[in-house]
Structures are given as C-alpha cells and as structure tokens.
Amino acid sequence: MKATTKVAAGFLFAMGATVAYKLSKSKQDQEALKSRLTDIQNQAQDLLAQAQDAVAPYLEKAKDSYNSASEALTDQVQAKEEAEQPDIEIEAEQLDLNK
C-alpha cells in the first residue's frame, strides 16, 4: 500500500471511530434525557394530584352552595309566577250548562 492510501485509510478509520463514539455517546445522552423527562412528568403528575386533593373540599363546598342557591332561586321564581297569575273565579251562573 502506498503511504497516501495508508494515511487516507487511517483518516477514514479515525473518522468512523469518532462517529461511532459520538453516536454511542448520543444514545447515552438520549437515554439520560428520556429518564429525566419521565421523572419530570411523574413529578408533575404528583403535584397535580396533590393540588386536586387540596382543592377538592373547596370544590365540593362550592358545588353545594351553588346547588342550594339555584334551588332557592327556582323557588322564588315559581312563587313569583304563581303570585302574578290571576285567580280564576267561577260563579254559579257560569256553571249552568243549559245556557
């Protein structure tokens, strides 16, 4: 082999080794990043669950308060509508069917 061929082969071998090393390093970095991302997602889910647990009692109270206020308003509207309707009075002469 000529010296230039040997130098070129050595250069290509060194480039291939460098690329292989970088790819293996990149895969390790990707695995570490995936692991870290999974940990962060788990932490976020835990924080969300804690927040939901902390807010749940207040949410139940708000729902109960809303339901009772809604029922009270419905009762008021029904009472007002009933009060506004005129009473129908039928006299005995109006009940005579022979007219």
JSON list of C-alpha atoms in Angstrom, two decimals:
[
{"chain": "A", "resi": 1, "resn": "MET", "atom": "CA", "xyz": [0.00, 0.00, 0.00]},
{"chain": "A", "resi": 2, "resn": "LYS", "atom": "CA", "xyz": [1.13, 3.48, -0.71]},
{"chain": "A", "resi": 3, "resn": "ALA", "atom": "CA", "xyz": [1.64, 5.90, 2.12]},
{"chain": "A", "resi": 4, "resn": "THR", "atom": "CA", "xyz": [-1.19, 8.17, 0.93]},
{"chain": "A", "resi": 5, "resn": "THR", "atom": "CA", "xyz": [-3.56, 5.24, 0.87]},
{"chain": "A", "resi": 6, "resn": "LYS", "atom": "CA", "xyz": [-2.50, 4.31, 4.39]},
{"chain": "A", "resi": 7, "resn": "VAL", "atom": "CA", "xyz": [-2.98, 7.89, 5.56]},
{"chain": "A", "resi": 8, "resn": "ALA", "atom": "CA", "xyz": [-6.39, 8.06, 3.89]},
{"chain": "A", "resi": 9, "resn": "ALA", "atom": "CA", "xyz": [-7.40, 4.70, 5.38]},
{"chain": "A", "resi": 10, "resn": "GLY", "atom": "CA", "xyz": [-6.19, 5.81, 8.81]},
{"chain": "A", "resi": 11, "resn": "PHE", "atom": "CA", "xyz": [-8.08, 9.08, 8.47]},
{"chain": "A", "resi": 12, "resn": "LEU", "atom": "CA", "xyz": [-11.30, 7.29, 7.44]},
{"chain": "A", "resi": 13, "resn": "PHE", "atom": "CA", "xyz": [-10.86, 4.80, 10.29]},
{"chain": "A", "resi": 14, "resn": "ALA", "atom": "CA", "xyz": [-10.39, 7.65, 12.77]},
{"chain": "A", "resi": 15, "resn": "MET", "atom": "CA", "xyz": [-13.48, 9.42, 11.41]},
{"chain": "A", "resi": 16, "resn": "GLY", "atom": "CA", "xyz": [-15.52, 6.21, 11.66]},
{"chain": "A", "resi": 17, "resn": "ALA", "atom": "CA", "xyz": [-14.35, 5.62, 15.22]},
{"chain": "A", "resi": 18, "resn": "THR", "atom": "CA", "xyz": [-15.19, 9.22, 16.13]},
{"chain": "A", "resi": 19, "resn": "VAL", "atom": "CA", "xyz": [-18.66, 8.93, 14.60]},
{"chain": "A", "resi": 20, "resn": "ALA", "atom": "CA", "xyz": [-19.28, 5.62, 16.38]},
{"chain": "A", "resi": 21, "resn": "TYR", "atom": "CA", "xyz": [-18.18, 7.15, 19.68]},
{"chain": "A", "resi": 22, "resn": "LYS", "atom": "CA", "xyz": [-20.39, 10.20, 19.19]},
{"chain": "A", "resi": 23, "resn": "LEU", "atom": "CA", "xyz": [-23.37, 8.04, 18.27]},
{"chain": "A", "resi": 24, "resn": "SER", "atom": "CA", "xyz": [-22.93, 5.85, 21.34]},
{"chain": "A", "resi": 25, "resn": "LYS", "atom": "CA", "xyz": [-22.49, 8.97, 23.46]},
{"chain": "A", "resi": 26, "resn": "SER", "atom": "CA", "xyz": [-25.57, 10.48, 21.81]},
{"chain": "A", "resi": 27, "resn": "LYS", "atom": "CA", "xyz": [-27.61, 7.36, 22.61]},
{"chain": "A", "resi": 28, "resn": "GLN", "atom": "CA", "xyz": [-26.47, 7.53, 26.23]},
{"chain": "A", "resi": 29, "resn": "ASP", "atom": "CA", "xyz": [-27.44, 11.19, 26.33]},
{"chain": "A", "resi": 30, "resn": "GLN", "atom": "CA", "xyz": [-30.82, 10.40, 24.80]},
{"chain": "A", "resi": 31, "resn": "GLU", "atom": "CA", "xyz": [-31.47, 7.67, 27.35]},
{"chain": "A", "resi": 32, "resn": "ALA", "atom": "CA", "xyz": [-30.49, 10.00, 30.18]},
{"chain": "A", "resi": 33, "resn": "LEU", "atom": "CA", "xyz": [-32.73, 12.71, 28.74]},
{"chain": "A", "resi": 34, "resn": "LYS", "atom": "CA", "xyz": [-35.66, 10.26, 28.42]},
{"chain": "A", "resi": 35, "resn": "SER", "atom": "CA", "xyz": [-35.14, 9.16, 32.01]},
{"chain": "A", "resi": 36, "resn": "ARG", "atom": "CA", "xyz": [-35.05, 12.75, 33.22]},
{"chain": "A", "resi": 37, "resn": "LEU", "atom": "CA", "xyz": [-38.14, 13.62, 31.20]},
{"chain": "A", "resi": 38, "resn": "THR", "atom": "CA", "xyz": [-40.01, 10.67, 32.69]},
{"chain": "A", "resi": 39, "resn": "ASP", "atom": "CA", "xyz": [-39.00, 11.78, 36.19]},
{"chain": "A", "resi": 40, "resn": "ILE", "atom": "CA", "xyz": [-40.22, 15.31, 35.50]},
{"chain": "A", "resi": 41, "resn": "GLN", "atom": "CA", "xyz": [-43.53, 14.01, 34.14]},
{"chain": "A", "resi": 42, "resn": "ASN", "atom": "CA", "xyz": [-44.01, 11.87, 37.23]},
{"chain": "A", "resi": 43, "resn": "GLN", "atom": "CA", "xyz": [-43.27, 14.84, 39.48]},
{"chain": "A", "resi": 44, "resn": "ALA", "atom": "CA", "xyz": [-45.75, 16.99, 37.55]},
{"chain": "A", "resi": 45, "resn": "GLN", "atom": "CA", "xyz": [-48.43, 14.31, 37.89]},
{"chain": "A", "resi": 46, "resn": "ASP", "atom": "CA", "xyz": [-47.75, 14.06, 41.63]},
{"chain": "A", "resi": 47, "resn": "LEU", "atom": "CA", "xyz": [-48.03, 17.84, 42.02]},
{"chain": "A", "resi": 48, "resn": "LEU", "atom": "CA", "xyz": [-51.26, 17.87, 40.02]},
{"chain": "A", "resi": 49, "resn": "ALA", "atom": "CA", "xyz": [-52.73, 15.10, 42.20]},
{"chain": "A", "resi": 50, "resn": "GLN", "atom": "CA", "xyz": [-51.73, 16.98, 45.36]},
{"chain": "A", "resi": 51, "resn": "ALA", "atom": "CA", "xyz": [-53.32, 20.17, 44.05]},
{"chain": "A", "resi": 52, "resn": "GLN", "atom": "CA", "xyz": [-56.54, 18.34, 43.18]},
{"chain": "A", "resi": 53, "resn": "ASP", "atom": "CA", "xyz": [-56.64, 16.77, 46.63]},
{"chain": "A", "resi": 54, "resn": "ALA", "atom": "CA", "xyz": [-56.11, 20.17, 48.26]},
{"chain": "A", "resi": 55, "resn": "VAL", "atom": "CA", "xyz": [-58.83, 21.84, 46.19]},
{"chain": "A", "resi": 56, "resn": "ALA", "atom": "CA", "xyz": [-61.41, 19.02, 46.36]},
{"chain": "A", "resi": 57, "resn": "PRO", "atom": "CA", "xyz": [-63.07, 20.08, 49.68]},
{"chain": "A", "resi": 58, "resn": "TYR", "atom": "CA", "xyz": [-63.47, 23.67, 48.50]},
{"chain": "A", "resi": 59, "resn": "LEU", "atom": "CA", "xyz": [-64.86, 22.49, 45.19]},
{"chain": "A", "resi": 60, "resn": "GLU", "atom": "CA", "xyz": [-67.45, 20.32, 46.97]},
{"chain": "A", "resi": 61, "resn": "LYS", "atom": "CA", "xyz": [-68.48, 23.27, 49.16]},
{"chain": "A", "resi": 62, "resn": "ALA", "atom": "CA", "xyz": [-68.80, 25.47, 46.09]},
{"chain": "A", "resi": 63, "resn": "LYS", "atom": "CA", "xyz": [-70.95, 22.87, 44.32]},
{"chain": "A", "resi": 64, "resn": "ASP", "atom": "CA", "xyz": [-73.22, 22.52, 47.36]},
{"chain": "A", "resi": 65, "resn": "SER", "atom": "CA", "xyz": [-73.51, 26.29, 47.71]},
{"chain": "A", "resi": 66, "resn": "TYR", "atom": "CA", "xyz": [-74.33, 26.65, 44.01]},
{"chain": "A", "resi": 67, "resn": "ASN", "atom": "CA", "xyz": [-76.98, 23.92, 44.17]},
{"chain": "A", "resi": 68, "resn": "SER", "atom": "CA", "xyz": [-78.68, 25.41, 47.22]},
{"chain": "A", "resi": 69, "resn": "ALA", "atom": "CA", "xyz": [-78.64, 28.91, 45.70]},
{"chain": "A", "resi": 70, "resn": "SER", "atom": "CA", "xyz": [-80.05, 27.54, 42.46]},
{"chain": "A", "resi": 71, "resn": "GLU", "atom": "CA", "xyz": [-82.86, 25.76, 44.30]},
{"chain": "A", "resi": 72, "resn": "ALA", "atom": "CA", "xyz": [-83.67, 28.90, 46.31]},
{"chain": "A", "resi": 73, "resn": "LEU", "atom": "CA", "xyz": [-83.81, 31.00, 43.15]},
{"chain": "A", "resi": 74, "resn": "THR", "atom": "CA", "xyz": [-86.04, 28.46, 41.43]},
{"chain": "A", "resi": 75, "resn": "ASP", "atom": "CA", "xyz": [-88.40, 28.50, 44.41]},
{"chain": "A", "resi": 76, "resn": "GLN", "atom": "CA", "xyz": [-88.50, 32.32, 44.36]},
{"chain": "A", "resi": 77, "resn": "VAL", "atom": "CA", "xyz": [-89.26, 32.41, 40.63]},
{"chain": "A", "resi": 78, "resn": "GLN", "atom": "CA", "xyz": [-92.03, 29.83, 40.98]},
{"chain": "A", "resi": 79, "resn": "ALA", "atom": "CA", "xyz": [-93.58, 31.71, 43.90]},
{"chain": "A", "resi": 80, "resn": "LYS", "atom": "CA", "xyz": [-93.46, 34.98, 41.96]},
{"chain": "A", "resi": 81, "resn": "GLU", "atom": "CA", "xyz": [-95.03, 33.40, 38.87]},
{"chain": "A", "resi": 82, "resn": "GLU", "atom": "CA", "xyz": [-97.80, 31.88, 40.98]},
{"chain": "A", "resi": 83, "resn": "ALA", "atom": "CA", "xyz": [-98.45, 35.21, 42.68]},
{"chain": "A", "resi": 84, "resn": "GLU", "atom": "CA", "xyz": [-98.67, 37.05, 39.35]},
{"chain": "A", "resi": 85, "resn": "GLN", "atom": "CA", "xyz": [-101.25, 34.69, 37.87]},
{"chain": "A", "resi": 86, "resn": "PRO", "atom": "CA", "xyz": [-104.78, 35.94, 38.42]},
{"chain": "A", "resi": 87, "resn": "ASP", "atom": "CA", "xyz": [-107.13, 33.77, 40.39]},
{"chain": "A", "resi": 88, "resn": "ILE", "atom": "CA", "xyz": [-109.93, 32.38, 38.30]},
{"chain": "A", "resi": 89, "resn": "GLU", "atom": "CA", "xyz": [-113.30, 32.78, 39.96]},
{"chain": "A", "resi": 90, "resn": "ILE", "atom": "CA", "xyz": [-116.26, 30.99, 38.51]},
{"chain": "A", "resi": 91, "resn": "GLU", "atom": "CA", "xyz": [-119.69, 31.97, 39.67]},
{"chain": "A", "resi": 92, "resn": "ALA", "atom": "CA", "xyz": [-122.62, 29.60, 39.85]},
{"chain": "A", "resi": 93, "resn": "GLU", "atom": "CA", "xyz": [-124.35, 31.16, 36.84]},
{"chain": "A", "resi": 94, "resn": "GLN", "atom": "CA", "xyz": [-121.34, 30.45, 34.70]},
{"chain": "A", "resi": 95, "resn": "LEU", "atom": "CA", "xyz": [-121.54, 26.78, 35.58]},
{"chain": "A", "resi": 96, "resn": "ASP", "atom": "CA", "xyz": [-125.04, 26.40, 34.20]},
{"chain": "A", "resi": 97, "resn": "LEU", "atom": "CA", "xyz": [-124.76, 24.09, 31.22]},
{"chain": "A", "resi": 98, "resn": "ASN", "atom": "CA", "xyz": [-128.22, 24.83, 29.90]},
{"chain": "A", "resi": 99, "resn": "LYS", "atom": "CA", "xyz": [-127.31, 28.22, 28.53]}
]
